[in-house]
Amino acid sequence: MAVIDPNNTWAPLEQRLAVTTNERHRTVLGIVIEHMKAEAAPDLDGLMRTLVPEPAYHFWNAGKDVGPKGRDVVHTYYSDFVASRSNVLEYQLDRLVVDDHCVVTEGFLKQIYPGAYAAQIGIPVDDPAADYLVVFRQLLLWPIDPEGRIEGEDSYHSGPVEIRKLTFDELPREYVELVHPGA
């Protein structure tokens, strides 16, 4: 049985959207849902359409901001993300906060990494040919501009709280189609 279901990433936002009557909050939720779905597809053009012309990402790591800034750099970041085949993920939300200018999500980010890519970015794995579940505790702020586009992401995470080699049966269909086509 698959260890993650990517659809669970945006399901809490869709549930909130279904009961939200404030039009600005509906806009703010809608653009984040669109972004999440484009990331999962993967749809690079769709991802970029959800963003302001010059997005700024803030990924806080050891007290330093290492996030991409500017359209070209963010486009490269997402191109690399899609190429890494680590875009099959489930963000299991514990908290969702929405206001006129921001969505805040907090929970466990469960992501599947090809072993070779995990090793390349410093995640300790023992088999580069295997697939790994990597789980982080993450808080994301999604600032939204007045036109309803995402200005970037402000990300804070715990570092890995779990790293586990997966069996083929644990891989979700989306990942198998992406990484192991024909299997």
PDB file of C-alpha atoms in Angstrom:
ATOM      1  CA  MET A   1       0.000   0.000   0.000  1.00  0.00           C
ATOM      2  CA  ALA A   2       1.309   3.453  -0.934  1.00  0.00           C
ATOM      3  CA  VAL A   3       2.859   5.389   1.956  1.00  0.00           C
ATOM      4  CA  ILE A   4       1.572   8.735   0.679  1.00  0.00           C
ATOM      5  CA  ASP A   5      -1.338  10.154  -1.268  1.00  0.00           C
ATOM      6  CA  PRO A   6      -0.489  13.441  -3.006  1.00  0.00           C
ATOM      7  CA  ASN A   7      -4.202  14.362  -3.117  1.00  0.00           C
ATOM      8  CA  ASN A   8      -4.143  14.761   0.679  1.00  0.00           C
ATOM      9  CA  THR A   9      -1.851  17.776   0.218  1.00  0.00           C
ATOM     10  CA  TRP A  10      -4.609  20.081  -1.048  1.00  0.00           C
ATOM     11  CA  ALA A  11      -7.648  18.276   0.399  1.00  0.00           C
ATOM     12  CA  PRO A  12      -7.712  20.358   3.637  1.00  0.00           C
ATOM     13  CA  LEU A  13      -7.534  23.563   1.587  1.00  0.00           C
ATOM     14  CA  GLU A  14     -10.366  22.388  -0.674  1.00  0.00           C
ATOM     15  CA  GLN A  15     -12.434  21.514   2.406  1.00  0.00           C
ATOM     16  CA  ARG A  16     -11.831  24.993   3.836  1.00  0.00           C
ATOM     17  CA  LEU A  17     -12.610  26.582   0.463  1.00  0.00           C
ATOM     18  CA  ALA A  18     -15.944  24.719   0.355  1.00  0.00           C
ATOM     19  CA  VAL A  19     -17.129  26.468   3.541  1.00  0.00           C
ATOM     20  CA  THR A  20     -15.443  29.844   3.038  1.00  0.00           C
ATOM     21  CA  THR A  21     -17.695  32.731   2.054  1.00  0.00           C
ATOM     22  CA  ASN A  22     -15.146  35.566   2.208  1.00  0.00           C
ATOM     23  CA  GLU A  23     -14.229  36.187  -1.456  1.00  0.00           C
ATOM     24  CA  ARG A  24     -10.661  37.310  -0.712  1.00  0.00           C
ATOM     25  CA  HIS A  25     -10.051  34.184   1.386  1.00  0.00           C
ATOM     26  CA  ARG A  26     -11.479  32.080  -1.457  1.00  0.00           C
ATOM     27  CA  THR A  27      -8.998  33.737  -3.841  1.00  0.00           C
ATOM     28  CA  VAL A  28      -6.083  33.168  -1.463  1.00  0.00           C
ATOM     29  CA  LEU A  29      -6.975  29.505  -0.903  1.00  0.00           C
ATOM     30  CA  GLY A  30      -7.633  28.949  -4.606  1.00  0.00           C
ATOM     31  CA  ILE A  31      -4.209  30.110  -5.782  1.00  0.00           C
ATOM     32  CA  VAL A  32      -2.398  27.933  -3.225  1.00  0.00           C
ATOM     33  CA  ILE A  33      -4.491  24.896  -4.276  1.00  0.00           C
ATOM     34  CA  GLU A  34      -3.668  25.645  -7.924  1.00  0.00           C
ATOM     35  CA  HIS A  35       0.036  25.892  -7.041  1.00  0.00           C
ATOM     36  CA  MET A  36       0.024  22.614  -5.086  1.00  0.00           C
ATOM     37  CA  LYS A  37      -1.691  20.745  -7.915  1.00  0.00           C
ATOM     38  CA  ALA A  38       0.698  22.166 -10.535  1.00  0.00           C
ATOM     39  CA  GLU A  39       3.642  21.082  -8.401  1.00  0.00           C
ATOM     40  CA  ALA A  40       2.268  17.543  -8.171  1.00  0.00           C
ATOM     41  CA  ALA A  41       1.393  17.274 -11.886  1.00  0.00           C
ATOM     42  CA  PRO A  42       4.254  18.405 -12.555  1.00  0.00           C
ATOM     43  CA  ASP A  43       3.231  21.466 -14.570  1.00  0.00           C
ATOM     44  CA  LEU A  44       6.098  23.957 -14.573  1.00  0.00           C
ATOM     45  CA  ASP A  45       4.208  26.581 -16.587  1.00  0.00           C
ATOM     46  CA  GLY A  46       1.201  26.202 -14.301  1.00  0.00           C
ATOM     47  CA  LEU A  47       3.418  26.639 -11.250  1.00  0.00           C
ATOM     48  CA  MET A  48       4.960  29.806 -12.614  1.00  0.00           C
ATOM     49  CA  ARG A  49       1.514  31.238 -13.497  1.00  0.00           C
ATOM     50  CA  THR A  50       0.555  31.130  -9.803  1.00  0.00           C
ATOM     51  CA  LEU A  51       3.449  33.438  -8.885  1.00  0.00           C
ATOM     52  CA  VAL A  52       4.059  37.186  -8.965  1.00  0.00           C
ATOM     53  CA  PRO A  53       6.485  38.398 -11.690  1.00  0.00           C
ATOM     54  CA  GLU A  54       9.443  38.466  -9.268  1.00  0.00           C
ATOM     55  CA  PRO A  55       8.805  35.892  -6.521  1.00  0.00           C
ATOM     56  CA  ALA A  56      11.013  35.623  -3.454  1.00  0.00           C
ATOM     57  CA  TYR A  57      11.338  32.355  -1.569  1.00  0.00           C
ATOM     58  CA  HIS A  58      12.792  32.246   1.932  1.00  0.00           C
ATOM     59  CA  PHE A  59      14.021  28.818   3.003  1.00  0.00           C
ATOM     60  CA  TRP A  60      15.492  29.191   6.460  1.00  0.00           C
ATOM     61  CA  ASN A  61      18.326  26.764   7.143  1.00  0.00           C
ATOM     62  CA  ALA A  62      20.727  27.201  10.085  1.00  0.00           C
ATOM     63  CA  GLY A  63      19.704  30.859  10.416  1.00  0.00           C
ATOM     64  CA  LYS A  64      20.326  31.651   6.753  1.00  0.00           C
ATOM     65  CA  ASP A  65      17.868  32.288   3.940  1.00  0.00           C
ATOM     66  CA  VAL A  66      18.771  29.934   1.084  1.00  0.00           C
ATOM     67  CA  GLY A  67      15.586  30.351  -0.983  1.00  0.00           C
ATOM     68  CA  PRO A  68      15.544  31.365  -4.648  1.00  0.00           C
ATOM     69  CA  LYS A  69      14.745  34.998  -5.539  1.00  0.00           C
ATOM     70  CA  GLY A  70      13.526  36.374  -8.874  1.00  0.00           C
ATOM     71  CA  ARG A  71      11.586  34.768 -11.710  1.00  0.00           C
ATOM     72  CA  ASP A  72      14.539  33.147 -13.494  1.00  0.00           C
ATOM     73  CA  VAL A  73      16.049  31.694 -10.315  1.00  0.00           C
ATOM     74  CA  VAL A  74      12.651  30.420  -9.086  1.00  0.00           C
ATOM     75  CA  HIS A  75      11.986  28.891 -12.526  1.00  0.00           C
ATOM     76  CA  THR A  76      15.348  27.106 -12.332  1.00  0.00           C
ATOM     77  CA  TYR A  77      14.520  25.944  -8.785  1.00  0.00           C
ATOM     78  CA  TYR A  78      11.247  24.400  -9.960  1.00  0.00           C
ATOM     79  CA  SER A  79      12.832  22.941 -13.105  1.00  0.00           C
ATOM     80  CA  ASP A  80      15.427  21.234 -10.910  1.00  0.00           C
ATOM     81  CA  PHE A  81      12.711  20.111  -8.476  1.00  0.00           C
ATOM     82  CA  VAL A  82      10.732  18.464 -11.269  1.00  0.00           C
ATOM     83  CA  ALA A  83      13.891  16.918 -12.763  1.00  0.00           C
ATOM     84  CA  SER A  84      14.805  15.448  -9.352  1.00  0.00           C
ATOM     85  CA  ARG A  85      11.522  13.507  -9.396  1.00  0.00           C
ATOM     86  CA  SER A  86      10.990  14.360  -5.735  1.00  0.00           C
ATOM     87  CA  ASN A  87       7.750  16.235  -6.434  1.00  0.00           C
ATOM     88  CA  VAL A  88       5.567  13.293  -5.357  1.00  0.00           C
ATOM     89  CA  LEU A  89       4.718  14.333  -1.840  1.00  0.00           C
ATOM     90  CA  GLU A  90       2.018  14.612   0.774  1.00  0.00           C
ATOM     91  CA  TYR A  91       1.810  17.583   3.091  1.00  0.00           C
ATOM     92  CA  GLN A  92      -0.152  16.217   6.037  1.00  0.00           C
ATOM     93  CA  LEU A  93      -1.567  19.394   7.570  1.00  0.00           C
ATOM     94  CA  ASP A  94      -2.212  19.897  11.258  1.00  0.00           C
ATOM     95  CA  ARG A  95      -2.873  23.620  10.920  1.00  0.00           C
ATOM     96  CA  LEU A  96      -4.281  25.856   8.213  1.00  0.00           C
ATOM     97  CA  VAL A  97      -4.649  29.608   8.714  1.00  0.00           C
ATOM     98  CA  VAL A  98      -6.087  31.934   6.078  1.00  0.00           C
ATOM     99  CA  ASP A  99      -6.325  35.713   6.001  1.00  0.00           C
ATOM    100  CA  ASP A 100      -6.538  38.360   3.281  1.00  0.00           C
ATOM    101  CA  HIS A 101      -2.803  38.263   2.547  1.00  0.00           C
ATOM    102  CA  CYS A 102      -1.452  34.848   3.496  1.00  0.00           C
ATOM    103  CA  VAL A 103      -2.078  31.142   3.893  1.00  0.00           C
ATOM    104  CA  VAL A 104      -0.179  29.381   6.677  1.00  0.00           C
ATOM    105  CA  THR A 105       0.236  25.607   6.566  1.00  0.00           C
ATOM    106  CA  GLU A 106       1.898  23.444   9.174  1.00  0.00           C
ATOM    107  CA  GLY A 107       2.354  19.716   9.376  1.00  0.00           C
ATOM    108  CA  PHE A 108       4.464  16.809   8.242  1.00  0.00           C
ATOM    109  CA  LEU A 109       5.834  16.967   4.705  1.00  0.00           C
ATOM    110  CA  LYS A 110       6.186  13.388   3.467  1.00  0.00           C
ATOM    111  CA  GLN A 111       8.253  13.207   0.307  1.00  0.00           C
ATOM    112  CA  ILE A 112       9.635  10.359  -1.772  1.00  0.00           C
ATOM    113  CA  TYR A 113      13.187  10.743  -3.065  1.00  0.00           C
ATOM    114  CA  PRO A 114      15.109   8.604  -5.522  1.00  0.00           C
ATOM    115  CA  GLY A 115      18.104   7.398  -3.502  1.00  0.00           C
ATOM    116  CA  ALA A 116      20.733   8.933  -5.808  1.00  0.00           C
ATOM    117  CA  TYR A 117      19.116  12.375  -5.547  1.00  0.00           C
ATOM    118  CA  ALA A 118      18.714  12.064  -1.773  1.00  0.00           C
ATOM    119  CA  ALA A 119      22.430  11.269  -1.430  1.00  0.00           C
ATOM    120  CA  GLN A 120      23.329  14.164  -3.739  1.00  0.00           C
ATOM    121  CA  ILE A 121      21.573  16.691  -1.481  1.00  0.00           C
ATOM    122  CA  GLY A 122      23.010  15.258   1.738  1.00  0.00           C
ATOM    123  CA  ILE A 123      20.234  12.987   2.973  1.00  0.00           C
ATOM    124  CA  PRO A 124      21.917   9.905   4.443  1.00  0.00           C
ATOM    125  CA  VAL A 125      20.866   6.858   2.426  1.00  0.00           C
ATOM    126  CA  ASP A 126      22.607   3.521   1.974  1.00  0.00           C
ATOM    127  CA  ASP A 127      21.309   2.557  -1.483  1.00  0.00           C
ATOM    128  CA  PRO A 128      21.312   5.088  -4.339  1.00  0.00           C
ATOM    129  CA  ALA A 129      19.143   2.732  -6.435  1.00  0.00           C
ATOM    130  CA  ALA A 130      16.371   2.581  -3.811  1.00  0.00           C
ATOM    131  CA  ASP A 131      13.494   4.976  -3.122  1.00  0.00           C
ATOM    132  CA  TYR A 132      13.167   6.705   0.242  1.00  0.00           C
ATOM    133  CA  LEU A 133      10.431   8.295   2.288  1.00  0.00           C
ATOM    134  CA  VAL A 134      11.748  11.456   3.928  1.00  0.00           C
ATOM    135  CA  VAL A 135       9.531  13.230   6.472  1.00  0.00           C
ATOM    136  CA  PHE A 136      10.006  16.788   7.730  1.00  0.00           C
ATOM    137  CA  ARG A 137       7.985  18.899  10.146  1.00  0.00           C
ATOM    138  CA  GLN A 138       7.304  22.060   8.127  1.00  0.00           C
ATOM    139  CA  LEU A 139       5.709  25.459   8.533  1.00  0.00           C
ATOM    140  CA  LEU A 140       4.998  27.370   5.315  1.00  0.00           C
ATOM    141  CA  LEU A 141       3.818  30.936   4.909  1.00  0.00           C
ATOM    142  CA  TRP A 142       2.292  31.624   1.478  1.00  0.00           C
ATOM    143  CA  PRO A 143       2.103  35.435   1.067  1.00  0.00           C
ATOM    144  CA  ILE A 144      -0.413  36.538  -1.580  1.00  0.00           C
ATOM    145  CA  ASP A 145      -0.321  39.866  -3.446  1.00  0.00           C
ATOM    146  CA  PRO A 146      -3.365  42.114  -4.011  1.00  0.00           C
ATOM    147  CA  GLU A 147      -3.967  40.511  -7.450  1.00  0.00           C
ATOM    148  CA  GLY A 148      -4.162  37.038  -5.885  1.00  0.00           C
ATOM    149  CA  ARG A 149      -0.754  35.663  -6.876  1.00  0.00           C
ATOM    150  CA  ILE A 150       1.762  33.949  -4.627  1.00  0.00           C
ATOM    151  CA  GLU A 151       4.718  36.192  -3.714  1.00  0.00           C
ATOM    152  CA  GLY A 152       6.880  33.234  -2.696  1.00  0.00           C
ATOM    153  CA  GLU A 153       7.143  30.862   0.226  1.00  0.00           C
ATOM    154  CA  ASP A 154       8.637  31.330   3.668  1.00  0.00           C
ATOM    155  CA  SER A 155       9.635  27.866   4.832  1.00  0.00           C
ATOM    156  CA  TYR A 156      10.774  26.608   8.202  1.00  0.00           C
ATOM    157  CA  HIS A 157      11.422  22.901   8.760  1.00  0.00           C
ATOM    158  CA  SER A 158      12.853  20.564  11.355  1.00  0.00           C
ATOM    159  CA  GLY A 159      15.174  18.624   9.124  1.00  0.00           C
ATOM    160  CA  PRO A 160      14.354  14.964   8.546  1.00  0.00           C
ATOM    161  CA  VAL A 161      12.388  13.301  11.332  1.00  0.00           C
ATOM    162  CA  GLU A 162      12.223  10.037   9.375  1.00  0.00           C
ATOM    163  CA  ILE A 163      14.222   8.532   6.516  1.00  0.00           C
ATOM    164  CA  ARG A 164      13.087   5.094   5.399  1.00  0.00           C
ATOM    165  CA  LYS A 165      13.859   2.872   2.407  1.00  0.00           C
ATOM    166  CA  LEU A 166      10.619   1.899   0.666  1.00  0.00           C
ATOM    167  CA  THR A 167       9.513  -1.326  -0.950  1.00  0.00           C
ATOM    168  CA  PHE A 168       8.045  -1.152  -4.441  1.00  0.00           C
ATOM    169  CA  ASP A 169       4.564  -1.868  -3.030  1.00  0.00           C
ATOM    170  CA  GLU A 170       4.786   1.260  -0.864  1.00  0.00           C
ATOM    171  CA  LEU A 171       5.349   3.576  -3.825  1.00  0.00           C
ATOM    172  CA  PRO A 172       2.325   5.585  -4.975  1.00  0.00           C
ATOM    173  CA  ARG A 173       1.178   5.184  -8.580  1.00  0.00           C
ATOM    174  CA  GLU A 174       2.222   8.780  -9.397  1.00  0.00           C
ATOM    175  CA  TYR A 175       5.788   8.069  -8.334  1.00  0.00           C
ATOM    176  CA  VAL A 176       6.002   4.718 -10.138  1.00  0.00           C
ATOM    177  CA  GLU A 177       4.802   6.334 -13.384  1.00  0.00           C
ATOM    178  CA  LEU A 178       7.370   9.107 -13.008  1.00  0.00           C
ATOM    179  CA  VAL A 179      10.417   7.195 -11.793  1.00  0.00           C
ATOM    180  CA  HIS A 180       9.807   3.560 -12.773  1.00  0.00           C
ATOM    181  CA  PRO A 181       7.724   3.703 -15.984  1.00  0.00           C
ATOM    182  CA  GLY A 182       6.817   0.295 -17.348  1.00  0.00           C
ATOM    183  CA  ALA A 183       7.385  -1.395 -13.983  1.00  0.00           C
TER     184      ALA A 183
END
